[in-house]
Each structure stands twice: as structure tokens, then as C-alpha cells.
CSV table of C-alpha atoms in Angstrom, one decimal:
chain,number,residue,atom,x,y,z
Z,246,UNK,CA,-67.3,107.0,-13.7
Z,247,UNK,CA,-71.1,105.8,-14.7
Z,248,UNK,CA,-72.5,103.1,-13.4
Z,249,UNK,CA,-75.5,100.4,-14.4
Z,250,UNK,CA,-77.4,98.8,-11.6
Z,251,UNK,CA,-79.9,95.9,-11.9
Z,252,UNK,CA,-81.6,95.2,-8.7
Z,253,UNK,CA,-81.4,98.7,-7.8
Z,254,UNK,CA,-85.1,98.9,-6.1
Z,255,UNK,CA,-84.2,95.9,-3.5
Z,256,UNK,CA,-82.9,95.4,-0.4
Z,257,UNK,CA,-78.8,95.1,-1.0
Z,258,UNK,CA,-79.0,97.4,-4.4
Z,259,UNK,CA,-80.4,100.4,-2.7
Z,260,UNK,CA,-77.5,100.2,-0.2
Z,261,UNK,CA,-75.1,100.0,-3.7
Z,262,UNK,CA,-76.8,103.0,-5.6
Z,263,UNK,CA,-76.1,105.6,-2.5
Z,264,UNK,CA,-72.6,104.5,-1.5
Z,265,UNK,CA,-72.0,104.9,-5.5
Z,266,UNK,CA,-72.8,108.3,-5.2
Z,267,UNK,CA,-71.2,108.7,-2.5
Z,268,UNK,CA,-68.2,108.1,-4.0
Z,269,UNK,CA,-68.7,110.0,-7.2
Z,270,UNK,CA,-70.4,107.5,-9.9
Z,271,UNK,CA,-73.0,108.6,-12.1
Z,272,UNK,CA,-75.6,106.0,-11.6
Z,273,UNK,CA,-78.3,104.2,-13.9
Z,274,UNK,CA,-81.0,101.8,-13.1
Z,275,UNK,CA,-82.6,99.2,-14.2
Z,276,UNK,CA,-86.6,99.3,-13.5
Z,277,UNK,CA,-89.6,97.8,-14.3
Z,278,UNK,CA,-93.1,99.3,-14.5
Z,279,UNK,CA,-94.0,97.2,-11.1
Z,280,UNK,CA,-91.1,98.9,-9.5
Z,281,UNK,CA,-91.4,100.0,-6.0
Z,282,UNK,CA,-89.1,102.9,-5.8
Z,283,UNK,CA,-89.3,103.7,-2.4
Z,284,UNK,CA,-85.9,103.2,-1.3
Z,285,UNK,CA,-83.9,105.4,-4.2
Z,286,UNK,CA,-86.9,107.8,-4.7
Z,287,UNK,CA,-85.2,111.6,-4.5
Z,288,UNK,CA,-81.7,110.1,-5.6
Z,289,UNK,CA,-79.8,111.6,-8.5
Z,290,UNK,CA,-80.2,108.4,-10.5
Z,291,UNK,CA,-81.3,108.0,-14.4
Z,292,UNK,CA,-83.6,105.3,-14.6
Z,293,UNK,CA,-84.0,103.1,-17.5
Z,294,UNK,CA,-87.0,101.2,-17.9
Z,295,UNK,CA,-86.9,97.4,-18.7
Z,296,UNK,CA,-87.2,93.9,-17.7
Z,297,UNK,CA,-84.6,91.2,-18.2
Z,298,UNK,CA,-86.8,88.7,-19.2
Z,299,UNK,CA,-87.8,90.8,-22.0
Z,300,UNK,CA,-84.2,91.3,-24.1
Z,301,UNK,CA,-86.1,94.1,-26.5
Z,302,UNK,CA,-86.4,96.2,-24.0
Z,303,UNK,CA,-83.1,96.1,-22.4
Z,304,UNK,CA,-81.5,97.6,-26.1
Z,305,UNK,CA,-79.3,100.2,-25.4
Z,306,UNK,CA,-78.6,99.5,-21.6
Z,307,UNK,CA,-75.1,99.9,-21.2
Z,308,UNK,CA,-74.7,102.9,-22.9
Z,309,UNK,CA,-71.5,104.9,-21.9
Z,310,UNK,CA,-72.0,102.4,-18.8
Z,311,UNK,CA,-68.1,102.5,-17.4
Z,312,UNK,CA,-69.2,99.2,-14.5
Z,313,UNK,CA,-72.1,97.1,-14.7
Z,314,UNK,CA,-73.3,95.7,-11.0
Z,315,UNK,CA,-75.8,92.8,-11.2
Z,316,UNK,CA,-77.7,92.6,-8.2
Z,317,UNK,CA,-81.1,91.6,-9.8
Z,318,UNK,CA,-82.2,87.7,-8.8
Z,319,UNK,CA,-84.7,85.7,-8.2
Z,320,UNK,CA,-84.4,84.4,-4.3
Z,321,UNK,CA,-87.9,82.5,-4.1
Z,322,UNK,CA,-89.9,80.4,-6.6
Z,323,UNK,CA,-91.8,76.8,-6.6
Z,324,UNK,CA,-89.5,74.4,-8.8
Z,325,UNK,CA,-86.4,74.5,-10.8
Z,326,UNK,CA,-87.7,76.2,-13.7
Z,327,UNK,CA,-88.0,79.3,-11.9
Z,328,UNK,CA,-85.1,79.8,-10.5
Z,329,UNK,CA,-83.4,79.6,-13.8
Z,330,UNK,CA,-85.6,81.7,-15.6
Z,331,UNK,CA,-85.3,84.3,-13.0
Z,332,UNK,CA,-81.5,84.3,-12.9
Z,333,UNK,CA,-79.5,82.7,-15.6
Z,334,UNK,CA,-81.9,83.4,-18.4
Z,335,UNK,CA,-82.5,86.8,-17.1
Z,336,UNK,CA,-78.2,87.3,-16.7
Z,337,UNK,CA,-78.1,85.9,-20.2
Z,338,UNK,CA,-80.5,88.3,-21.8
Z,339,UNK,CA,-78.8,91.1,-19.8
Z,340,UNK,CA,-75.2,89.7,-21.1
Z,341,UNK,CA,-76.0,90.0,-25.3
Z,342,UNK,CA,-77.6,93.6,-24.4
Z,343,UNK,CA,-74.4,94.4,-22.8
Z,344,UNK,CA,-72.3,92.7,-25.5
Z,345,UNK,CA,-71.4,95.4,-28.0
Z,346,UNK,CA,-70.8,98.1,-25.4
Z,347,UNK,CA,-67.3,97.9,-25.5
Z,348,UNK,CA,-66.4,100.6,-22.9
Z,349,UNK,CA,-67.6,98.2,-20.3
Z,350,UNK,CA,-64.3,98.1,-17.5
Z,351,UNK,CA,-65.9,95.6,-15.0
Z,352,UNK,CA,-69.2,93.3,-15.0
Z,353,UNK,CA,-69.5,92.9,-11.4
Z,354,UNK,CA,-71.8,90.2,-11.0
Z,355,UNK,CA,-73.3,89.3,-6.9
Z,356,UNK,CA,-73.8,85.7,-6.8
Z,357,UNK,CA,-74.6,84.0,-3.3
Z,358,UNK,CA,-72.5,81.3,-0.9
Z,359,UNK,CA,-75.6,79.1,-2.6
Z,360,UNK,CA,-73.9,78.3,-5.8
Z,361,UNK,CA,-70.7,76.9,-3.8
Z,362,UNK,CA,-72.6,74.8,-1.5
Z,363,UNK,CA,-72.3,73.5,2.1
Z,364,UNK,CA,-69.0,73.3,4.0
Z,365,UNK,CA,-67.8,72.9,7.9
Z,366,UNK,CA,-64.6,73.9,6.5
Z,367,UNK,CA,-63.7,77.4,5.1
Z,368,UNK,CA,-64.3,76.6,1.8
Z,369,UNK,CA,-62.3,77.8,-0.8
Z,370,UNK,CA,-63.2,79.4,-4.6
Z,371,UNK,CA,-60.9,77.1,-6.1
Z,372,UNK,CA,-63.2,74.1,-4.5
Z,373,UNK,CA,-65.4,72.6,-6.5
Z,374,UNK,CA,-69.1,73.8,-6.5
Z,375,UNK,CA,-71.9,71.4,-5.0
Z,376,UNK,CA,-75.3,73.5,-5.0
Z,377,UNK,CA,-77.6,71.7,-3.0
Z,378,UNK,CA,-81.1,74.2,-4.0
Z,379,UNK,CA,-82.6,75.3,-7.0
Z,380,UNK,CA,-81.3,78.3,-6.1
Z,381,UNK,CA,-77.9,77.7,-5.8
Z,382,UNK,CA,-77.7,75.6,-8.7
Z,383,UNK,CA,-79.4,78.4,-10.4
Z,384,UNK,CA,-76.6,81.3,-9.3
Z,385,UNK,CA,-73.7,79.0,-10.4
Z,386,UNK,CA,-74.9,78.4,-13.8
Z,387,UNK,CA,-75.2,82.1,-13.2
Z,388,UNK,CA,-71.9,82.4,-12.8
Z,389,UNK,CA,-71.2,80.0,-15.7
Z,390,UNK,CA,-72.6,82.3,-18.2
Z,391,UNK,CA,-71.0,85.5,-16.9
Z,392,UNK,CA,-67.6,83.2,-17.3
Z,393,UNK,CA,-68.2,82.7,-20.8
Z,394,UNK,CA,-69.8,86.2,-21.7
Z,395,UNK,CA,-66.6,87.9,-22.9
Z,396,UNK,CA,-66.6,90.6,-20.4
Z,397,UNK,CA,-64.5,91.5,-18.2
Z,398,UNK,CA,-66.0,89.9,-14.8
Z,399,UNK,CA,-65.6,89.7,-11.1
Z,400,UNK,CA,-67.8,87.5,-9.1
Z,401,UNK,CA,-68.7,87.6,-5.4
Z,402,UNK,CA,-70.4,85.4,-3.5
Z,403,UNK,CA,-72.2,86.7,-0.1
Z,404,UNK,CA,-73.6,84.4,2.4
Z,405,UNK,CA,-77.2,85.5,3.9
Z,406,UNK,CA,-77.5,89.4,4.0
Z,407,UNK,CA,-78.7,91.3,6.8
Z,408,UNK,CA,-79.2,94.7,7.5
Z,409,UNK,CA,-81.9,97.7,7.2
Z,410,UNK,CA,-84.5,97.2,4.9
Z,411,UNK,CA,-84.4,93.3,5.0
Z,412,UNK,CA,-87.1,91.5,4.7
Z,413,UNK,CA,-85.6,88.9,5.2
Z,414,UNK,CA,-84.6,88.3,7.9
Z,415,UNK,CA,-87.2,90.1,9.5
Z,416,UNK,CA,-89.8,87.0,10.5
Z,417,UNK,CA,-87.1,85.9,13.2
Z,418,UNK,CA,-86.3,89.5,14.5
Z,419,UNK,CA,-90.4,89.6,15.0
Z,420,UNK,CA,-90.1,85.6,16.5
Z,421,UNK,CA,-87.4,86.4,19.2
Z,422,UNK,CA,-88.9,89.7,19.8
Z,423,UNK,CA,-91.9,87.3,21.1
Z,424,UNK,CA,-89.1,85.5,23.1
Z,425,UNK,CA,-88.8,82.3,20.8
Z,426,UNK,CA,-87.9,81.4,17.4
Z,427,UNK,CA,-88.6,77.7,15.5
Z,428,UNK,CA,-85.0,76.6,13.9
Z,429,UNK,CA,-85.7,74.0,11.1
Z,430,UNK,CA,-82.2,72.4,10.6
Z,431,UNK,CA,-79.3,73.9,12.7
Z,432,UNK,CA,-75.7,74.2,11.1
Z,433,UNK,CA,-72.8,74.0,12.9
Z,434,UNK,CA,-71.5,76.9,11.3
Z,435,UNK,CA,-72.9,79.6,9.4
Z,436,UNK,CA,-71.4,83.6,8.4
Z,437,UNK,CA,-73.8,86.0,7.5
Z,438,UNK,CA,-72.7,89.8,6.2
Z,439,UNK,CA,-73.7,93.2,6.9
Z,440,UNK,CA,-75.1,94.9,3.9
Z,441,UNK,CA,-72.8,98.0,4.4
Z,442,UNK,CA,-69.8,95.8,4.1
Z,443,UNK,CA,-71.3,94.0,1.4
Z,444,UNK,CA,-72.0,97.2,-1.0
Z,445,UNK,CA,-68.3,98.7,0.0
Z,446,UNK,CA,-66.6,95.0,-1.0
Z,447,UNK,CA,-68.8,94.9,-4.5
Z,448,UNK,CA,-67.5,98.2,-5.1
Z,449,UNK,CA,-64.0,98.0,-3.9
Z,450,UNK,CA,-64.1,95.0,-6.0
Z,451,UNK,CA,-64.7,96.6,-9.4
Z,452,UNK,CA,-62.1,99.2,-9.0
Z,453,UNK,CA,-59.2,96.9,-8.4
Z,454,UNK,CA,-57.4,95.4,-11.3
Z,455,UNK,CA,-56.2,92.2,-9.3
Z,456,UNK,CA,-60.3,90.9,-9.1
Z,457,UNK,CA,-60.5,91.0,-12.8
Z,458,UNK,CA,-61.4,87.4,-13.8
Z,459,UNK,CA,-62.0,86.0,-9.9
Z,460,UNK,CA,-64.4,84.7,-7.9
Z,461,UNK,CA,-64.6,86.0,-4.3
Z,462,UNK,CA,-66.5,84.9,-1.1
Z,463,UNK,CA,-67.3,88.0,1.3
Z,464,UNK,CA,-68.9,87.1,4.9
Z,465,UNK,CA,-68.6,88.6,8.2
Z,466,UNK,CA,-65.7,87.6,10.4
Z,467,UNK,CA,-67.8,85.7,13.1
Z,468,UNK,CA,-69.0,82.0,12.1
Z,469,UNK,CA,-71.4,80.5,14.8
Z,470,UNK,CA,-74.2,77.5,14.6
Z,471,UNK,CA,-77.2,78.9,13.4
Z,472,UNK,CA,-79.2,78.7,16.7
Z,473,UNK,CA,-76.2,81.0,18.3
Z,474,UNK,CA,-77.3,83.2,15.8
Z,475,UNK,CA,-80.8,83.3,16.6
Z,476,UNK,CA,-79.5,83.8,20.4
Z,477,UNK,CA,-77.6,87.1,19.1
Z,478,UNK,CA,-80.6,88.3,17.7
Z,479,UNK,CA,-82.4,88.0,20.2
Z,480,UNK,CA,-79.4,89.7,22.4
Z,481,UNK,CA,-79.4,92.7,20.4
Z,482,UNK,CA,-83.5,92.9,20.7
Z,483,UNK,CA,-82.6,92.5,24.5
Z,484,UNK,CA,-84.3,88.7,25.0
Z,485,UNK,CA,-82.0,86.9,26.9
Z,486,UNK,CA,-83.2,83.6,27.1
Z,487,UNK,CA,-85.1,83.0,24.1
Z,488,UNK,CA,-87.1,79.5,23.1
Z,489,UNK,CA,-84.9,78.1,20.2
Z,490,UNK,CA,-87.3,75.5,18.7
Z,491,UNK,CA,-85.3,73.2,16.8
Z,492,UNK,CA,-87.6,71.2,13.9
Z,493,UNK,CA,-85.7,68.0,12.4
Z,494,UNK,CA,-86.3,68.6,8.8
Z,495,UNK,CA,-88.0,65.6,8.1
Z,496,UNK,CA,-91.1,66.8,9.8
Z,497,UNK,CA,-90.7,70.3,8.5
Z,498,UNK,CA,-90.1,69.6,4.8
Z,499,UNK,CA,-94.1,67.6,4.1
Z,500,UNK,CA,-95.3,70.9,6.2
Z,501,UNK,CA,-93.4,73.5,4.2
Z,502,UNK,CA,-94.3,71.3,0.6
Z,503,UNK,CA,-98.0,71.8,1.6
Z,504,UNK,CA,-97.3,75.6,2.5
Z,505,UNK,CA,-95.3,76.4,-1.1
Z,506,UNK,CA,-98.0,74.2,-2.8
Z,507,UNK,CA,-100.9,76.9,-1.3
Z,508,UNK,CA,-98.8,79.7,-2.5
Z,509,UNK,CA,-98.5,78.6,-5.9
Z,510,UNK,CA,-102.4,78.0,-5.9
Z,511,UNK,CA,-102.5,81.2,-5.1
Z,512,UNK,CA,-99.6,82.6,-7.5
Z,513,UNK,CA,-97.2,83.3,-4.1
Z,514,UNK,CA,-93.5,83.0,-3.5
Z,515,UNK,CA,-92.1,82.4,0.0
Z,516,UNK,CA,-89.1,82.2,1.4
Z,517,UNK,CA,-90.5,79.3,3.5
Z,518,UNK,CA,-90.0,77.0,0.3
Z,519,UNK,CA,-88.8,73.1,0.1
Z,520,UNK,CA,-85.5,74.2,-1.1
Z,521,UNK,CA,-84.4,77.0,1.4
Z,522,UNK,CA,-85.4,73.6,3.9
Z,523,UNK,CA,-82.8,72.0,2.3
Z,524,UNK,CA,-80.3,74.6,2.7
Z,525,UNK,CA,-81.3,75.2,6.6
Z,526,UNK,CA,-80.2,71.1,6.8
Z,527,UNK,CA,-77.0,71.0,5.8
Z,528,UNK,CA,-74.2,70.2,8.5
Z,529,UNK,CA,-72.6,73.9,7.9
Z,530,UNK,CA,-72.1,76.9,5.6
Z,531,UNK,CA,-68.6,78.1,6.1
Z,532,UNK,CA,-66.1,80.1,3.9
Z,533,UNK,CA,-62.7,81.7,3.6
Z,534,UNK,CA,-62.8,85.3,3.0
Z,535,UNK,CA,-58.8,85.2,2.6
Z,536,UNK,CA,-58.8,86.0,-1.2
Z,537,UNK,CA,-60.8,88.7,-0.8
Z,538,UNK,CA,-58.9,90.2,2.1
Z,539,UNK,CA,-55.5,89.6,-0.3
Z,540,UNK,CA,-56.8,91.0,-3.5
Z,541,UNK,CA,-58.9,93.9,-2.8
Z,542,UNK,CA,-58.3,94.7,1.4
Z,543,UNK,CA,-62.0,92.8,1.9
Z,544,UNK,CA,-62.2,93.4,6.0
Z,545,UNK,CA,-65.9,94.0,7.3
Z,546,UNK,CA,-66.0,96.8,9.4
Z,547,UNK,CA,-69.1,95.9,11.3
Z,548,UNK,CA,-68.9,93.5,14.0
Z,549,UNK,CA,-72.1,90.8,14.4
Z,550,UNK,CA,-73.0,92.9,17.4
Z,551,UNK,CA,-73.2,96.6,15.5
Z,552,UNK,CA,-74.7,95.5,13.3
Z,553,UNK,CA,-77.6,93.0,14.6
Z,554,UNK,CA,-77.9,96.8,16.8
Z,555,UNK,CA,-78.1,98.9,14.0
Z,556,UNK,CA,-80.7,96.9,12.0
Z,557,UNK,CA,-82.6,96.6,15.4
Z,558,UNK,CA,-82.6,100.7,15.4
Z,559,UNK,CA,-83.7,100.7,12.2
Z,560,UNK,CA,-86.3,98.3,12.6
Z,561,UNK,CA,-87.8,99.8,15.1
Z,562,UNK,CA,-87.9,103.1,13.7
Z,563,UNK,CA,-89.4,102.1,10.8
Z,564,UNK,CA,-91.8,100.2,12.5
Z,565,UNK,CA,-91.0,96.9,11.1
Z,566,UNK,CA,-90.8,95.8,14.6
């Protein structure tokens, strides 16, 4: 079996590329000349240089490619523009270098709970989307143009990502370390997933025959307010009684619109952006992993507590923390 990554350098695609070889794939990636190869440096991996926003060089990318895993996003820019450029031009220029490889079994393409929306309810894939950022407009019409591409697709959608190597993440593991955190917004209910069981779902996902087609939401089993969270974060960094800070995001957002409009002077990208504010704010970010657990035996086999423990672990030995 060979396999094409995009986003193979990052945080949840250097997971992918070693459980692949772990279970037998040979694996390509896509990478630019910027690419920090830090995390798949020493892997048996052929590399294929290119960028998706330029579709010359991506001629002759899926080659004898058997599955095609789509990882590569944008997660942070200044207005709308960006995130479309970054994701659903890129995914388009990717889909007509891909479109006369006819070998191709499964495009499996890694969207985000984002492009569904907000919901106190477990929200269902046959619901209709409601993006509320850039961002999650930006991975639905994402989505939109893998539908229409031809191939054969699966589609998951992964709330926020944790796990070694997020950077994430990281600023509020270093905040509660410090014994408090500041919470702009605070759902009522979010589910976050450990990257492990992420890569093992995306790849379960693309050998099964049922997925062909289907969109799939994949999240841990626990859901929680988001300043519980926090408080099991700082549990697992052993703080137990952190300062949760909550910020009403009417005060935060002019703050946060003055910090993105710095970074842009400055040709930055942060997380800490207007529209991940307006994600924090909604009531909640729930979702039913049923489907998933039905079609393709989806079950996460890290509890919240193993693995807020083993990102701590790794954290701290790689000095992140």
C-alpha cells in the first residue's frame, strides 16, 4: 500500500506518517523548501517537494499513490481571504494534480468540528453546517470541493487536537503550570481528541469500504465546559486549585483585534486572532461520534486523563514546559 501525505511536517501528520509505517504503507510527503523536518527526519519516507499554492509544482504527486491523506491547512490568518487561500484553494490545486491518477482508492481528507459549527447537542453529520470563523467556513467549503472532486472521499472532522508536539495547546499547559489560566468565552460543552486516536481513526477510516463517500466526526469520549478542561490540565500538571480567569468576549475581542492587527504589521499569525474569539464564545461544541463508532469501530482508546498525562511527560521532557 503507498501512501501521499500533505501536512506531513506538522503536529497531527507526523503522528500519521509513523503509525503508517507502522502498519506497512510506503509513505510520500509533501514538502516545501521552508519545511521544518524535525519530526519525520530518519523516517523511511520519500519526500516530494512542492507547495499547494503553486499547482506546477505539485505535477506528478499522486503517482502510484494507493491513499491520499490531507492533513495540510491553514489554522491562523488575519481575514477571510486567508483562510481560503490556505485551504480550499490550496485542496483545489491539490484535487486537479490528483485528478488523472486513477489508482487513487481513498482521498482521505481531515477537516475540523469548525466547518459544522456550534452545538450543546451532539450534533449530527447529517445537520446542516453553520461555520461561525473564517476558519470553519473555510474547511467546509473545503469539504465542498473534495465532494465534487470525483474521487473517492472520506471526510473527518476532529474537534481541537492535543497531544505531543502541540503547539497548541501549549500557552495554557505553561498558564496553569503558573497556577492560573485566562478563559475568554467558556462553553458548556466541548470534546477534544488525543492525536493517537486521531491518526488510528483517519487510517482505520481509509481502509474500510463502509466510509467511502461519508463524513465522520471523531472526538474523545468525555465532553466537559471548557473551564473543566482547563481544571484537568492543570490536574494532570498537578495544580489543584488553579485561577480560571473568565474574560466576557466583549472585552477581549477590541484587545485581541489590536493584537492580530500588530501581527499583521509585522507579517505574524496567531492563534490569538478575532475569529478563534468567536469560536471560544459560542454556548458549546458538542458532537456524536456514533457514525464513526458504526462504520469503522471509531472508539478512542485514551482516556482525557492518559492522555492530558502523556502529553505532560512529553512536555516536560522536551522541555516545552
Amino acid at each position: 500500500m503507498r501512501a501521499l501525505v500533505t501536512g506531513a511536517t506538522g503536529f497531527i501528520g507526523s503522528h500519521l506518517v509513523r503509525v503508517l509505517i507502522d502498519r506497512g504503507f510506503d509513505v510520500r510527503v509533501l514538502v516545501r523548501k521552508t519545511s521544518n523536518l524535525r519530526w519525520i527526519e530518519g523516517l523511511p519516507v520519500q519526500r516530494f517537494l512542492g507547495e499547494l499554492r503553486d499547482p506546477a509544482s505539485l505535477e506528478g504527486i499522486g503517482e502510484g499513490a494507493d491513499y491520499v491523506f490531507h492533513l495540510a491547512a491553514l489554522l491562523k490568518g488575519h481575514k477571510k481571504e486567508d483562510y481560503i487561500e490556505g485551504n480550499v484553494t490550496a485542496t483545489e490545486n491539490l484535487l486537479r494534480a490528483l485528478s488523472g491518477s486513477g489508482d487513487i482508492r481513498r482521498f482521505v481528507y481531515l477537516s475540523s468540528q469548525a466547518a459544522a459549527g456550534p452545538a450543546l447537542h451532539p450534533k449530527r453529520e447529517s445537520e446542516e453546517a453553520r461555520p461561525v470563523s473564517y476558519y470553519g467556513l473555510a474547511k467546509f467549503l473545503t469539504e465542498e470541493a473534495v465532494r465534487r472532486s470525483g474521487l473517492p472521499y472520506t471526510i473527518l472532522r476532529p474537534p481541537v487536537v492535543y497531544g505531543p508536539r502541540d503547539g497548541e495547546l501549549l500557552f495554557y499547559f505553561r498558564s496553569l503550570k503558573r497556577g492560573y489560566a485566562f478563559l475568554p468565552g467558556n462553553p458548556e460543552v466541548v470534546r477534544i481528541i488525543y492525536v493517537e486516536d486521531l491518526v488510528e481513526a483517519i487510517v482505520d477510516s481509509a481502509l474500510s469500504d463502509t466510509t467511502l463517500g461519508k463524513t465522520y466526526f471523531v472526538a474523545g469520549e468525555e465532553n466537559m465546559s471548557a473551564e473543566d478542561l482547563l481544571r484537568e490540565i492543570a490536574r494532570a500538571l498537578g495544580i489543584e486549585r488553579p485561577m480560571i480567569i473568565k474574560l466576557p468576549p466583549q472585552i477581549v475581542l477590541p484587545l485581541v483585534a489590536f493584537w492580530s492587527y500588530l501581527q499583521r504589521l509585522f507579517r505574524k499569525a496567531s492563534m490569538v486572532n478575532p475569529d478563534k474569539i468567536k469560536e471560544l464564545s459560542q454556548p458549546g461544541w458538542n458532537c456524536s461520534t456514533e457514525a464513526a463508532k458504526k462504520d469503522f469501530g471509531f472508539t478512542p482508546r485514551h482516556s482525557l486523563k492518559e492522555g492530558l498525562y502523556k502529553t505532560v511527560m512529553w512536555y516536560l521532557k522536551a522541555g516545552w514546559l
